[in-house]
Tab-separated table of C-alpha atoms in Angstrom:
chain	number	residue	atom	x	y	z
A	145	MET	CA	-8.747	-253.626	148.499
A	146	ARG	CA	-9.465	-249.945	149.250
A	147	SER	CA	-6.642	-248.198	151.081
A	148	PRO	CA	-7.421	-246.522	154.423
A	149	LEU	CA	-5.265	-243.589	153.275
A	150	LEU	CA	-8.084	-242.672	150.870
A	151	ASP	CA	-9.815	-241.357	153.989
A	152	THR	CA	-7.038	-238.773	154.435
A	153	HIS	CA	-8.220	-235.165	154.045
A	154	GLY	CA	-7.933	-234.064	150.405
A	155	ALA	CA	-7.380	-237.566	148.994
A	156	VAL	CA	-8.588	-238.119	145.434
A	157	ALA	CA	-8.736	-241.680	144.117
A	158	ALA	CA	-6.623	-242.659	141.113
A	159	GLN	CA	-8.007	-244.238	137.964
A	160	ALA	CA	-7.976	-247.953	137.147
A	161	PRO	CA	-5.968	-250.071	137.674
A	162	ASP	CA	-4.928	-247.894	140.630
A	163	GLU	CA	-8.375	-246.828	141.852
A	164	THR	CA	-7.918	-248.253	145.375
A	165	VAL	CA	-5.149	-245.743	146.218
A	166	ALA	CA	-4.903	-241.955	146.081
A	167	ALA	CA	-3.850	-240.084	142.947
A	168	HIS	CA	-3.052	-237.068	145.120
A	169	TYR	CA	-3.910	-235.386	148.409
A	170	GLY	CA	-4.620	-231.908	147.075
A	171	ASP	CA	-1.205	-230.606	145.978
A	172	PRO	CA	0.425	-232.928	143.402
A	173	PHE	CA	3.475	-230.750	142.687
A	174	ALA	CA	4.319	-230.258	146.365
A	175	GLU	CA	3.916	-234.006	146.839
A	176	GLN	CA	6.364	-234.621	143.981
A	177	ARG	CA	8.948	-232.299	145.495
A	178	ALA	CA	8.588	-233.942	148.896
A	179	LEU	CA	8.912	-237.420	147.394
A	180	ALA	CA	11.982	-236.442	145.355
A	181	GLY	CA	13.518	-235.114	148.578
A	182	GLY	CA	12.786	-238.237	150.608
A	183	ARG	CA	10.168	-236.502	152.758
A	184	ALA	CA	7.068	-238.364	151.569
A	185	LEU	CA	5.464	-241.794	151.520
A	186	VAL	CA	3.502	-243.131	148.532
A	187	ASP	CA	0.695	-245.597	149.105
A	188	ARG	CA	1.123	-248.313	146.461
A	189	SER	CA	-0.983	-250.844	148.333
A	190	ASN	CA	-2.895	-251.676	145.145
A	191	ARG	CA	0.138	-253.718	144.122
A	192	GLU	CA	-0.071	-257.402	144.999
A	193	VAL	CA	2.382	-259.344	147.138
A	194	VAL	CA	3.565	-262.941	146.731
A	195	ARG	CA	5.750	-264.841	149.224
A	196	ILE	CA	7.809	-267.870	148.140
A	197	SER	CA	9.461	-269.935	150.837
A	198	GLY	CA	11.321	-273.231	151.024
A	199	PRO	CA	14.974	-274.262	150.648
A	200	ASP	CA	14.767	-274.625	146.854
A	201	ARG	CA	13.163	-271.213	146.230
A	202	LEU	CA	16.147	-269.332	144.774
A	203	SER	CA	17.460	-272.043	142.455
A	204	TRP	CA	13.896	-272.757	141.326
A	205	LEU	CA	13.149	-269.093	140.537
A	206	ASN	CA	16.531	-268.827	138.856
A	207	ASN	CA	15.503	-271.574	136.431
A	208	LEU	CA	12.143	-269.976	135.687
A	209	SER	CA	12.960	-266.295	135.287
A	210	SER	CA	15.318	-263.898	133.536
A	211	GLN	CA	17.422	-262.788	136.521
A	212	LYS	CA	20.237	-264.708	138.210
A	213	LEU	CA	18.698	-265.496	141.584
A	214	ASP	CA	20.465	-268.634	142.796
A	215	THR	CA	23.223	-266.512	144.379
A	216	LEU	CA	20.988	-263.645	145.530
A	217	GLN	CA	22.088	-262.399	148.949
A	218	PRO	CA	19.528	-261.661	151.693
A	219	GLY	CA	18.375	-258.059	151.732
A	220	THR	CA	19.395	-257.330	148.119
A	221	PRO	CA	16.427	-256.046	146.089
A	222	THR	CA	16.268	-256.932	142.407
A	223	GLN	CA	13.870	-257.476	139.525
A	224	THR	CA	13.067	-260.386	137.271
A	225	LEU	CA	10.774	-261.243	134.384
A	226	LEU	CA	8.716	-264.260	133.492
A	227	LEU	CA	8.584	-264.640	129.714
A	228	ASP	CA	6.473	-266.761	127.413
A	229	PRO	CA	8.171	-269.280	125.103
A	230	GLN	CA	8.559	-266.570	122.432
A	231	GLY	CA	10.369	-264.265	124.869
A	232	ARG	CA	7.479	-261.857	125.441
A	233	VAL	CA	7.038	-260.384	128.912
A	234	GLU	CA	4.244	-261.899	131.004
A	235	HIS	CA	5.198	-260.777	134.537
A	236	HIS	CA	7.568	-258.245	136.085
A	237	LEU	CA	8.537	-258.894	139.721
A	238	THR	CA	10.302	-256.597	142.163
A	239	LEU	CA	11.671	-258.861	144.881
A	240	VAL	CA	13.974	-259.434	147.816
A	241	ASP	CA	15.011	-262.506	149.784
A	242	ASP	CA	15.054	-262.165	153.578
A	243	GLY	CA	16.999	-265.395	154.208
A	244	GLU	CA	13.846	-267.454	154.684
A	245	ALA	CA	11.582	-266.435	151.811
A	246	VAL	CA	11.423	-264.389	148.639
A	247	TRP	CA	8.980	-261.485	148.758
A	248	ALA	CA	7.787	-260.053	145.452
A	249	HIS	CA	5.335	-257.335	144.516
A	250	VAL	CA	3.582	-257.215	141.136
A	251	GLU	CA	1.027	-255.188	139.222
A	252	PRO	CA	-2.607	-255.039	140.406
A	253	GLY	CA	-4.664	-257.962	139.185
A	254	THR	CA	-1.718	-260.163	138.194
A	255	SER	CA	-0.889	-262.163	141.319
A	256	ALA	CA	-3.542	-264.868	140.811
A	257	GLU	CA	-2.200	-265.709	137.352
A	258	LEU	CA	1.383	-265.573	138.642
A	259	VAL	CA	0.669	-267.891	141.577
A	260	ALA	CA	-1.208	-270.323	139.318
A	261	PHE	CA	1.764	-270.500	136.966
A	262	LEU	CA	4.257	-270.970	139.794
A	263	GLU	CA	2.159	-273.712	141.345
A	264	LYS	CA	2.190	-275.601	138.038
A	265	MET	CA	5.976	-275.383	137.951
A	266	ARG	CA	6.626	-276.670	141.499
A	267	PHE	CA	6.936	-280.350	140.609
A	268	MET	CA	8.703	-282.094	143.529
A	269	LEU	CA	10.727	-279.083	144.648
A	270	ARG	CA	10.668	-277.740	148.191
A	271	VAL	CA	8.884	-274.442	147.647
A	272	GLU	CA	5.697	-272.918	149.013
A	273	ILE	CA	3.873	-270.109	147.238
A	274	ALA	CA	1.371	-267.781	148.885
A	275	ASP	CA	-0.497	-264.659	147.806
A	276	VAL	CA	-0.184	-262.432	150.901
A	277	THR	CA	-1.733	-259.270	149.445
A	278	SER	CA	-4.411	-259.249	152.137
A	279	ASP	CA	-1.703	-259.153	154.814
A	280	TYR	CA	0.970	-256.859	153.342
A	281	ALA	CA	0.877	-253.508	151.568
A	282	VAL	CA	3.516	-251.834	149.389
A	283	VAL	CA	4.619	-248.290	150.196
A	284	SER	CA	7.444	-246.298	148.609
A	285	VAL	CA	9.519	-243.726	150.456
A	286	GLY	CA	11.357	-242.269	147.494
A	287	PRO	CA	11.389	-242.101	143.696
A	288	PRO	CA	12.389	-245.120	141.596
A	289	ALA	CA	16.027	-245.946	142.302
A	290	SER	CA	18.702	-246.808	139.773
A	291	ALA	CA	19.072	-250.377	138.585
A	292	GLU	CA	22.717	-250.399	139.623
A	293	SER	CA	22.204	-248.968	143.104
A	294	PRO	CA	18.706	-249.391	144.562
A	295	ALA	CA	18.089	-246.772	147.225
A	296	ALA	CA	17.908	-247.817	150.859
A	297	THR	CA	14.715	-246.852	152.613
A	298	GLY	CA	16.193	-245.499	155.808
A	299	VAL	CA	12.845	-246.475	157.307
A	300	THR	CA	12.295	-249.012	160.070
A	301	VAL	CA	8.835	-250.483	160.556
A	302	GLU	CA	8.231	-253.415	162.873
A	303	GLY	CA	7.244	-256.528	160.920
A	304	ALA	CA	8.062	-254.899	157.555
A	305	VAL	CA	10.218	-256.128	154.666
A	306	ALA	CA	12.589	-253.560	153.140
A	307	MET	CA	13.029	-253.662	149.346
A	308	GLY	CA	15.254	-250.735	148.427
A	309	GLY	CA	12.968	-247.713	148.159
A	310	ASP	CA	9.908	-249.901	148.758
A	311	VAL	CA	8.677	-251.354	152.031
A	312	LEU	CA	6.203	-254.178	152.550
A	313	VAL	CA	4.290	-253.272	155.696
A	314	PRO	CA	1.615	-255.187	157.627
A	315	ARG	CA	-1.592	-253.954	156.026
A	316	GLU	CA	-3.283	-253.174	159.325
A	317	ARG	CA	-0.645	-250.509	159.997
A	318	LEU	CA	-1.018	-248.707	156.673
A	319	GLY	CA	-3.491	-246.048	157.807
A	320	GLY	CA	-1.252	-244.596	160.508
A	321	LEU	CA	2.064	-245.042	158.741
A	322	PRO	CA	2.667	-241.462	157.480
A	323	ASP	CA	2.235	-240.041	160.989
A	324	GLU	CA	4.264	-242.871	162.519
A	325	LEU	CA	7.195	-242.189	160.186
A	326	GLY	CA	6.811	-238.420	160.071
A	327	LEU	CA	6.406	-238.443	156.282
A	328	ARG	CA	3.979	-236.539	154.101
A	329	PRO	CA	1.534	-238.718	152.153
A	330	ALA	CA	2.114	-238.358	148.405
A	331	GLY	CA	-0.245	-239.677	145.780
A	332	LEU	CA	0.432	-242.004	142.911
A	333	TRP	CA	0.550	-239.043	140.519
A	334	ALA	CA	3.747	-237.937	142.249
A	335	TYR	CA	5.348	-241.367	141.981
A	336	GLU	CA	4.286	-241.796	138.359
A	337	ALA	CA	5.648	-238.391	137.330
A	338	LEU	CA	9.034	-239.243	138.838
A	339	ARG	CA	8.902	-242.725	137.289
A	340	ILE	CA	8.293	-241.302	133.830
A	341	ALA	CA	11.018	-238.683	134.258
A	342	ALA	CA	13.396	-241.496	135.265
A	343	HIS	CA	12.520	-243.412	132.067
A	344	VAL	CA	11.134	-246.359	134.033
A	345	PRO	CA	8.730	-248.728	132.205
A	346	ARG	CA	5.656	-250.161	133.892
A	347	LEU	CA	4.072	-253.465	132.958
A	348	GLY	CA	0.753	-252.930	131.210
A	349	PHE	CA	1.553	-249.300	130.411
A	350	GLU	CA	4.777	-249.335	128.394
A	351	THR	CA	4.205	-252.989	127.511
A	352	ASP	CA	1.663	-254.958	125.533
A	353	HIS	CA	1.226	-258.600	124.525
A	354	LYS	CA	4.213	-258.376	122.144
A	355	THR	CA	6.799	-256.685	124.374
A	356	ILE	CA	10.241	-258.247	124.680
A	357	PRO	CA	12.747	-257.072	127.354
A	358	HIS	CA	15.089	-255.203	124.977
A	359	GLU	CA	12.304	-252.883	123.797
A	360	VAL	CA	11.740	-251.143	127.127
A	361	GLY	CA	15.196	-251.317	128.710
A	362	TRP	CA	14.498	-254.171	131.119
A	363	ILE	CA	17.549	-255.865	129.666
A	364	VAL	CA	19.534	-253.619	132.050
A	365	ALA	CA	17.704	-254.216	135.327
A	366	ALA	CA	15.805	-257.477	135.091
A	367	VAL	CA	17.799	-259.771	132.777
A	368	HIS	CA	21.088	-261.588	133.389
A	369	LEU	CA	22.655	-262.298	130.008
A	370	SER	CA	25.101	-264.994	131.163
A	371	LYS	CA	22.918	-267.266	133.276
A	372	GLY	CA	21.495	-270.666	132.412
A	373	CYS	CA	18.419	-271.465	130.371
A	374	TYR	CA	14.921	-270.228	131.158
A	375	ARG	CA	11.707	-269.932	129.186
A	376	GLY	CA	12.013	-267.259	126.500
A	377	GLN	CA	15.806	-267.018	126.741
A	378	GLU	CA	16.290	-267.903	123.074
A	379	THR	CA	14.627	-264.651	121.991
A	380	VAL	CA	16.637	-262.588	124.476
A	381	ALA	CA	19.908	-264.147	123.317
A	382	ARG	CA	19.044	-263.864	119.631
A	383	VAL	CA	18.244	-260.153	119.876
A	384	HIS	CA	21.272	-259.471	122.042
A	385	ASN	CA	23.720	-261.279	119.780
A	386	LEU	CA	22.256	-261.100	116.299
A	387	GLY	CA	19.531	-258.512	115.861
A	388	HIS	CA	17.606	-255.506	117.137
A	389	PRO	CA	14.219	-255.292	118.877
A	390	PRO	CA	11.418	-254.117	116.571
A	391	ARG	CA	10.400	-251.248	118.894
A	392	ARG	CA	12.070	-248.921	121.378
A	393	LEU	CA	11.071	-246.928	124.460
A	394	VAL	CA	11.271	-243.130	124.135
A	395	PHE	CA	10.811	-240.245	126.551
A	396	LEU	CA	8.669	-237.371	125.304
A	397	TYR	CA	8.608	-233.687	126.208
A	398	LEU	CA	5.026	-232.671	125.471
A	399	ASP	CA	3.713	-229.310	124.272
A	400	GLY	CA	2.889	-227.428	127.475
A	401	SER	CA	0.281	-225.205	125.845
A	402	VAL	CA	-2.159	-228.131	125.534
A	403	ASP	CA	-4.467	-228.671	128.500
A	404	GLU	CA	-4.954	-232.429	128.130
A	405	LEU	CA	-2.361	-235.163	128.548
A	406	PRO	CA	-2.408	-237.982	125.968
A	407	PRO	CA	-3.933	-241.065	127.615
A	408	HIS	CA	-2.460	-244.531	127.753
A	409	GLY	CA	-2.699	-246.171	124.355
A	410	ALA	CA	-3.005	-242.916	122.406
A	411	PRO	CA	-1.414	-243.217	118.955
A	412	VAL	CA	2.012	-241.772	118.273
A	413	THR	CA	2.438	-240.427	114.747
A	414	LEU	CA	5.011	-238.359	112.906
A	415	GLY	CA	5.082	-234.649	113.661
A	416	VAL	CA	3.716	-232.073	111.244
A	417	GLY	CA	6.188	-231.276	108.483
A	418	THR	CA	8.287	-234.434	108.873
A	419	PRO	CA	10.166	-235.068	105.619
A	420	VAL	CA	9.003	-238.105	103.641
A	421	GLU	CA	12.496	-239.616	103.781
A	422	ALA	CA	12.306	-239.634	107.599
A	423	GLU	CA	9.197	-241.806	107.666
A	424	PRO	CA	9.670	-245.344	109.085
A	425	GLU	CA	9.129	-248.339	106.885
A	426	ALA	CA	5.504	-248.920	107.904
A	427	ALA	CA	2.899	-248.042	110.471
A	428	VAL	CA	2.464	-250.151	113.572
A	429	GLU	CA	1.068	-253.570	112.695
A	430	GLY	CA	-2.662	-253.717	113.298
A	431	SER	CA	-2.968	-250.027	114.240
A	432	ALA	CA	-6.261	-248.295	113.585
A	433	GLU	CA	-4.681	-244.850	113.253
A	434	PRO	CA	-3.289	-243.971	109.793
A	435	GLY	CA	0.450	-243.399	110.031
A	436	GLN	CA	0.664	-244.683	113.594
A	437	ILE	CA	4.231	-245.571	114.543
A	438	GLY	CA	3.786	-246.232	118.270
A	439	PHE	CA	1.646	-245.721	121.346
A	440	VAL	CA	1.724	-243.652	124.512
A	441	GLY	CA	2.436	-245.654	127.643
A	442	SER	CA	2.168	-243.158	130.514
A	443	SER	CA	1.947	-239.369	130.787
A	444	ALA	CA	2.149	-236.918	133.675
A	445	ARG	CA	2.848	-233.332	134.686
A	446	HIS	CA	6.275	-233.058	136.287
A	447	TYR	CA	6.962	-230.303	138.814
A	448	GLU	CA	10.081	-229.198	136.906
A	449	LEU	CA	9.859	-230.678	133.394
A	450	GLY	CA	6.210	-229.912	132.683
A	451	PRO	CA	4.081	-232.394	130.708
A	452	ILE	CA	6.013	-235.556	129.864
A	453	ALA	CA	5.339	-239.083	128.642
A	454	LEU	CA	6.842	-242.444	127.833
A	455	ALA	CA	6.000	-244.058	124.512
A	456	VAL	CA	6.962	-247.113	122.503
A	457	VAL	CA	7.726	-246.523	118.819
A	458	LYS	CA	9.102	-248.464	115.879
A	459	ARG	CA	12.858	-248.879	116.073
A	460	THR	CA	13.284	-247.256	112.648
A	461	VAL	CA	11.727	-243.939	113.699
A	462	PRO	CA	14.560	-241.365	113.460
A	463	VAL	CA	15.671	-240.135	116.872
A	464	ASP	CA	15.831	-236.466	115.842
A	465	ILE	CA	12.313	-235.847	114.531
A	466	ASP	CA	9.305	-234.448	116.357
A	467	LEU	CA	6.263	-236.619	116.987
A	468	LEU	CA	2.590	-236.273	117.824
A	469	ALA	CA	1.409	-238.154	120.920
A	470	GLY	CA	-2.366	-238.367	120.856
A	471	GLY	CA	-2.273	-235.243	118.706
A	472	VAL	CA	0.015	-233.365	121.133
A	473	ALA	CA	3.337	-232.145	119.746
A	474	ALA	CA	6.280	-233.920	121.370
A	475	SER	CA	10.070	-234.034	121.097
A	476	GLN	CA	11.954	-237.274	121.721
A	477	GLU	CA	14.715	-238.253	124.099
A	478	VAL	CA	16.336	-241.639	123.509
A	479	VAL	CA	15.851	-244.262	126.205
A	480	VAL	CA	16.465	-247.452	124.241
A	481	PRO	CA	18.744	-246.660	121.276
A	482	PRO	CA	17.820	-247.863	117.792
A	483	ASP	CA	20.922	-250.086	117.698
A	484	ALA	CA	20.057	-251.919	120.939
A	485	GLY	CA	20.959	-255.589	120.672
A	486	ARG	CA	23.809	-257.126	118.706
A	487	ASN	CA	26.010	-256.793	121.772
A	488	VAL	CA	25.679	-252.992	121.690
A	489	LYS	CA	26.460	-251.617	125.135
A	490	ILE	CA	23.998	-249.018	126.311
A	491	ASP	CA	25.639	-245.716	127.209
A	492	PRO	CA	25.750	-245.403	131.036
A	493	ALA	CA	23.992	-242.052	130.660
A	494	LEU	CA	20.998	-243.949	129.270
A	495	ARG	CA	20.904	-246.482	132.112
A	496	ARG	CA	17.882	-244.938	133.706
A	497	ARG	CA	16.166	-245.691	136.986
A	498	ILE	CA	14.121	-248.824	136.602
A	499	ARG	CA	11.599	-250.337	138.990
């Protein structure tokens, strides 16, 4: 559904899967600064919205997903995952309960599959599931907030649902919302640059069909390790108590002298001159690139940090060696440590903003 904000002067459409919203409005770096300062609004109306009502909704979702939701208080935003039986991530939901219903927003193109799965799992429980994407749009009024303390919006919109730094607004009001709130429109490039700088994974970018929660840090924000059983929990518990995930999320500082950013899916390989003893045990399974040890998830140009990226690499890649991301020289910063799992507690300094 094409956003009316694409008709704003200077708007340039983003690329798939975000092509129905603006990448920027003519000045991406100024938009980033405004967003970081709480002076901008990002149109994320390409995301899809699902509403789940009924008196059994929280206990039912608690039994299906990775987060503890049966005691979720109204107005408290959180995240949860739906996993397959092998513990691999299928859906990532950002949600809030308003006392009458749970509202969740998900990646573009995923709500139909999510609703179909939830409908199959209703049984005789008192829940109602509806895809309300045509009625509600997601906007963000700040950068991704921390998992421990989701930012309040400070924004009041009649008929809207507040979700930390996100707001679900009636879709018919989207076009006039920046003027109504006195906020500058910022494109998705601004939000994505701040997301990457905050080490925040995105489903379908930093994940693939094999991703488990430990690999990308969702174990911090979207998984409750002491709750009851749910599909895929065995893998989560086994990695947490006995082993390590096979891959890990890393943040990359890219060579600023290169004009092009590495695209999503670009191979990550060892940097030039890496000693043989530093090489990981093997290349990525099934990779077409010789020596590939990971892939680029997202990349952007940050208004302060320059060109940056998130990538997923083999756990055994040494943390202190340089890499090549799509042929671009890159230095690593640890997001998920190699010893994640086995009851290792992640350093609070590494508990990055996750949305």
